[in-house]
CSV table of C-alpha atoms in Angstrom, one decimal:
chain,number,residue,atom,x,y,z
A,1,MET,CA,56.3,41.6,259.9
A,2,GLN,CA,59.7,42.2,261.3
A,3,TYR,CA,58.9,45.8,262.5
A,4,LYS,CA,55.7,46.9,264.2
A,5,ARG,CA,56.4,50.6,263.9
A,6,ILE,CA,58.8,52.3,261.5
A,7,LEU,CA,60.0,55.8,260.8
A,8,LEU,CA,60.6,56.3,257.1
A,9,LYS,CA,63.0,59.1,256.2
A,10,LEU,CA,62.8,60.4,252.7
A,11,SER,CA,64.9,63.2,251.2
A,12,GLY,CA,63.1,66.1,249.4
A,13,GLU,CA,65.3,65.4,246.4
A,14,ALA,CA,63.7,62.0,246.1
A,15,LEU,CA,60.4,63.6,245.3
A,16,MET,CA,61.9,65.3,242.2
A,17,GLY,CA,62.0,62.1,240.2
A,18,GLU,CA,63.5,63.0,236.8
A,19,ASN,CA,62.9,66.7,237.3
A,20,GLN,CA,65.4,69.3,238.3
A,21,TYR,CA,63.3,70.7,241.1
A,22,GLY,CA,59.9,70.5,242.7
A,23,ILE,CA,57.7,67.4,243.0
A,24,ASP,CA,57.2,64.7,240.3
A,25,PRO,CA,53.6,63.4,240.6
A,26,LYS,CA,54.6,60.0,239.2
A,27,ARG,CA,57.4,59.5,241.8
A,28,LEU,CA,55.0,60.7,244.6
A,29,SER,CA,52.4,58.2,243.5
A,30,GLU,CA,54.9,55.4,243.4
A,31,TYR,CA,56.0,56.2,247.0
A,32,ALA,CA,52.4,56.3,248.2
A,33,GLU,CA,51.8,52.9,246.7
A,34,GLU,CA,54.8,51.4,248.4
A,35,ILE,CA,53.8,52.9,251.8
A,36,LYS,CA,50.2,51.7,251.3
A,37,GLU,CA,51.5,48.1,250.9
A,38,VAL,CA,53.3,48.3,254.2
A,39,VAL,CA,50.3,49.8,256.0
A,40,ASP,CA,48.0,47.1,254.6
A,41,LYS,CA,50.2,44.5,256.2
A,42,GLY,CA,49.7,46.0,259.6
A,43,THR,CA,52.9,48.0,260.1
A,44,GLU,CA,52.5,51.4,261.7
A,45,VAL,CA,54.2,54.1,259.6
A,46,ALA,CA,55.5,57.5,260.4
A,47,ILE,CA,57.4,59.6,257.8
A,48,VAL,CA,59.8,62.5,257.8
A,49,ILE,CA,60.6,64.2,254.5
A,50,GLY,CA,63.3,66.7,253.7
A,51,GLY,CA,62.7,69.9,251.7
A,52,GLY,CA,65.8,70.0,249.5
A,53,ASN,CA,63.7,69.8,246.3
A,54,ILE,CA,62.2,73.2,247.1
A,55,PHE,CA,64.6,75.0,249.4
A,56,ARG,CA,67.6,74.1,251.4
A,57,GLY,CA,68.5,76.3,254.4
A,58,LEU,CA,72.2,75.7,254.3
A,59,ALA,CA,72.3,76.6,250.6
A,60,GLY,CA,70.5,79.8,251.2
A,61,ALA,CA,72.9,80.7,254.1
A,62,SER,CA,75.9,80.0,251.9
A,63,GLN,CA,74.6,82.7,249.5
A,64,GLY,CA,74.4,85.4,252.2
A,65,MET,CA,71.0,84.8,253.6
A,66,ASP,CA,70.5,84.8,257.3
A,67,ARG,CA,70.9,81.2,258.5
A,68,VAL,CA,68.0,81.2,260.9
A,69,GLN,CA,65.7,82.7,258.2
A,70,ALA,CA,66.9,80.3,255.6
A,71,ASP,CA,66.3,77.3,257.9
A,72,HIS,CA,62.8,78.4,258.6
A,73,MET,CA,62.2,78.5,254.8
A,74,GLY,CA,63.5,75.0,254.6
A,75,MET,CA,61.1,73.9,257.4
A,76,LEU,CA,58.2,75.3,255.4
A,77,ALA,CA,59.4,73.4,252.4
A,78,THR,CA,59.1,70.1,254.3
A,79,VAL,CA,55.5,71.0,255.2
A,80,ILE,CA,54.8,71.5,251.5
A,81,ASN,CA,56.3,68.0,250.7
A,82,GLY,CA,54.3,66.6,253.6
A,83,LEU,CA,51.0,68.0,252.2
A,84,ALA,CA,51.9,66.5,248.8
A,85,LEU,CA,52.6,63.1,250.2
A,86,GLN,CA,49.5,63.2,252.4
A,87,SER,CA,47.3,63.9,249.3
A,88,ALA,CA,49.0,61.1,247.3
A,89,LEU,CA,48.4,58.6,250.2
A,90,GLU,CA,44.8,59.6,250.7
A,91,LEU,CA,44.1,59.2,247.0
A,92,LYS,CA,45.0,55.6,247.5
A,93,GLY,CA,42.7,55.2,250.5
A,94,VAL,CA,45.3,55.5,253.3
A,95,GLN,CA,44.3,57.5,256.3
A,96,THR,CA,46.9,60.1,257.3
A,97,ARG,CA,47.7,63.0,259.6
A,98,LEU,CA,50.2,65.7,259.0
A,99,GLN,CA,51.9,67.1,262.1
A,100,SER,CA,54.1,70.1,262.0
A,101,ALA,CA,56.8,71.3,264.5
A,102,VAL,CA,56.1,74.8,263.1
A,103,GLN,CA,52.5,75.8,263.9
A,104,ILE,CA,50.4,76.1,260.7
A,105,ASN,CA,47.1,75.2,262.2
A,106,GLU,CA,45.2,75.7,258.9
A,107,VAL,CA,47.0,72.8,257.2
A,108,ALA,CA,48.6,70.6,259.9
A,109,GLU,CA,48.2,69.5,263.5
A,110,PRO,CA,50.8,70.7,265.9
A,111,PHE,CA,53.2,67.9,266.9
A,112,ILE,CA,51.9,66.3,270.0
A,113,ARG,CA,53.7,63.0,270.9
A,114,ARG,CA,50.8,61.2,272.5
A,115,ARG,CA,48.4,62.2,269.7
A,116,ALA,CA,50.9,61.0,267.1
A,117,MET,CA,51.2,57.6,268.8
A,118,ARG,CA,47.4,57.3,269.0
A,119,HIS,CA,47.1,58.0,265.3
A,120,LEU,CA,49.7,55.3,264.6
A,121,GLU,CA,47.8,52.8,266.9
A,122,LYS,CA,44.7,53.5,264.8
A,123,GLY,CA,46.5,52.6,261.6
A,124,ARG,CA,47.0,56.2,260.3
A,125,VAL,CA,50.2,57.2,258.6
A,126,VAL,CA,51.7,60.2,260.5
A,127,ILE,CA,53.8,62.6,258.4
A,128,PHE,CA,56.0,64.9,260.5
A,129,GLY,CA,56.8,68.3,258.8
A,130,GLY,CA,58.7,71.3,259.9
A,131,GLY,CA,61.8,69.5,261.0
A,132,THR,CA,62.5,69.8,264.7
A,133,GLY,CA,61.1,73.3,264.6
A,134,ASN,CA,64.5,74.7,265.3
A,135,PRO,CA,67.2,76.2,263.0
A,136,TYR,CA,70.6,74.5,262.6
A,137,PHE,CA,69.0,71.0,262.8
A,138,THR,CA,68.6,68.8,259.7
A,139,THR,CA,65.6,66.6,258.9
A,140,ASP,CA,67.9,63.7,259.6
A,141,SER,CA,68.0,64.9,263.2
A,142,ALA,CA,64.2,65.4,263.1
A,143,ALA,CA,63.7,61.8,261.9
A,144,VAL,CA,65.8,60.3,264.7
A,145,LEU,CA,64.2,62.6,267.3
A,146,ARG,CA,60.7,61.7,266.2
A,147,ALA,CA,61.5,58.0,265.9
A,148,ILE,CA,62.7,58.0,269.5
A,149,GLU,CA,59.7,59.9,270.7
A,150,ILE,CA,57.1,57.6,269.1
A,151,GLU,CA,59.1,54.5,270.1
A,152,ALA,CA,59.7,53.3,266.5
A,153,ASN,CA,61.6,50.0,266.1
A,154,VAL,CA,63.8,51.3,263.3
A,155,ILE,CA,64.6,54.2,261.0
A,156,LEU,CA,64.4,53.3,257.4
A,157,LYS,CA,66.3,55.8,255.3
A,158,GLY,CA,65.1,55.6,251.7
A,159,THR,CA,67.8,56.7,249.2
A,160,ARG,CA,68.7,56.2,245.5
A,161,VAL,CA,71.5,53.7,246.4
A,162,ASP,CA,70.9,50.2,247.8
A,163,GLY,CA,72.9,50.6,251.0
A,164,ILE,CA,76.1,51.8,252.5
A,165,TYR,CA,79.3,51.4,250.5
A,166,THR,CA,83.0,51.7,251.3
A,167,SER,CA,82.9,54.8,249.0
A,168,ASP,CA,80.4,56.5,246.7
A,169,PRO,CA,79.2,53.8,244.3
A,170,GLU,CA,78.1,56.4,241.8
A,171,LYS,CA,81.7,57.6,241.5
A,172,ASP,CA,83.8,54.5,242.4
A,173,GLU,CA,83.2,51.3,240.6
A,174,THR,CA,85.3,49.3,243.1
A,175,ALA,CA,83.1,50.3,246.1
A,176,THR,CA,81.7,47.4,248.0
A,177,LYS,CA,78.5,47.2,250.0
A,178,PHE,CA,78.0,46.4,253.6
A,179,ASP,CA,75.1,44.2,254.6
A,180,THR,CA,75.5,45.1,258.2
A,181,ILE,CA,77.8,47.6,260.0
A,182,THR,CA,78.1,48.9,263.5
A,183,PHE,CA,77.7,52.6,264.5
A,184,LYS,CA,81.3,52.6,265.7
A,185,ASP,CA,82.6,51.3,262.3
A,186,VAL,CA,80.6,53.9,260.4
A,187,LEU,CA,82.3,56.6,262.4
A,188,THR,CA,85.8,55.0,262.2
A,189,LYS,CA,85.6,54.6,258.4
A,190,GLY,CA,84.2,58.1,258.0
A,191,LEU,CA,81.1,56.8,256.1
A,192,LYS,CA,78.2,59.2,255.4
A,193,VAL,CA,74.9,57.8,256.7
A,194,MET,CA,73.3,60.8,258.4
A,195,ASP,CA,74.7,64.0,259.8
A,196,THR,CA,76.7,63.6,263.0
A,197,THR,CA,74.1,65.0,265.4
A,198,ALA,CA,71.4,62.6,264.1
A,199,PHE,CA,73.7,59.6,263.9
A,200,THR,CA,75.0,60.1,267.4
A,201,LEU,CA,71.5,60.5,268.8
A,202,SER,CA,70.5,57.3,267.1
A,203,GLN,CA,73.5,55.5,268.5
A,204,GLU,CA,73.0,56.7,272.0
A,205,ASN,CA,69.4,55.5,272.0
A,206,GLU,CA,70.3,52.1,270.4
A,207,LEU,CA,67.9,52.8,267.4
A,208,PRO,CA,69.0,50.9,264.3
A,209,ILE,CA,69.1,52.5,260.9
A,210,VAL,CA,68.5,50.7,257.6
A,211,VAL,CA,69.7,52.5,254.4
A,212,PHE,CA,68.0,51.1,251.3
A,213,ASP,CA,67.0,51.9,247.7
A,214,MET,CA,63.4,53.4,247.9
A,215,ASN,CA,63.2,53.7,244.2
A,216,LYS,CA,63.2,50.0,243.5
A,217,LYS,CA,59.6,48.8,243.5
A,218,GLY,CA,58.7,46.4,246.4
A,219,ASN,CA,61.9,47.1,248.4
A,220,LEU,CA,60.0,48.8,251.3
A,221,VAL,CA,57.6,46.0,251.9
A,222,LYS,CA,60.3,43.4,251.5
A,223,LEU,CA,62.5,45.1,254.1
A,224,VAL,CA,59.6,45.4,256.6
A,225,SER,CA,58.8,41.8,256.0
A,226,GLY,CA,62.3,40.8,257.1
A,227,GLU,CA,64.2,40.3,253.8
A,228,ASN,CA,67.8,41.3,253.7
A,229,ILE,CA,67.5,44.7,251.9
A,230,GLY,CA,69.9,47.5,252.1
A,231,THR,CA,72.4,48.0,255.0
A,232,VAL,CA,71.6,47.7,258.7
A,233,VAL,CA,73.5,50.0,261.1
A,234,ASN,CA,73.3,48.6,264.6
A,235,LEU,CA,75.3,48.4,267.8
C-alpha cells in the first residue's frame, strides 16, 4: 500500500446521501464498507467528519446566534456523526474508537495523542469528533491538526467531485482537472481546497492532501493502493 497511515476527511453533508438533512443509512454503510477494505489491507485509518448535515456553526452565527455557542453546537454535531460512523463500521466487524476534543466521557474517549496512535497501531479505526475543541476553527483545521499529531502520511479529502478543477465543474462545463498541483499554485489560482488556516497548516508541515470522489465505489482503496485517483496537492 502506498500509505501506511491516512487521515480521511469527510464532510457532514456527504452523510446525507440523497436526503436534505441528517444521515442516510445507505450512504453510511457504503462508506463503512470502503473504509473496511482499506483497513483489511493493513492501512491505519483515522477519520474526521464535519457536522454540516446536522448543524453548521457559521450558519447559526449568520442568523444572529452567538458564534461561540453556535460553533459548540457544530462540534456536538460532529460527535453525533462520529457515533453513527462508529456503529456502521462495527456492524462490519471493524474495531473502532471515537475520541472527542469536547469531553463527553459517556460516549467518547477524550482526545489523547499517544492513545490514538496506539489504537492505530493495533489496527483500530480512530474517529476524531468535536473538531479542535475550539470555536472559530473548522473541521478542515481539525483534520490537518490531527493528521500532523498522529503522524499521518497524507490527508485524503473525500468529496463528491473527482479532484480539483480550474473552476467549479458542477457549474462550468469547460473546467479542467488537475492531476497534481502545488500548494503555491492553489493559493495563486485562488482554488478552494480547504479553508486558509487548514491549508496553510498543511503546507507548513509538508503534509500532502489528496482530493477525490468518495462516492465512487472502490476509489478509496485504489487511492491508498497507489492508483492515480483525484488530485494530489504537494510542495
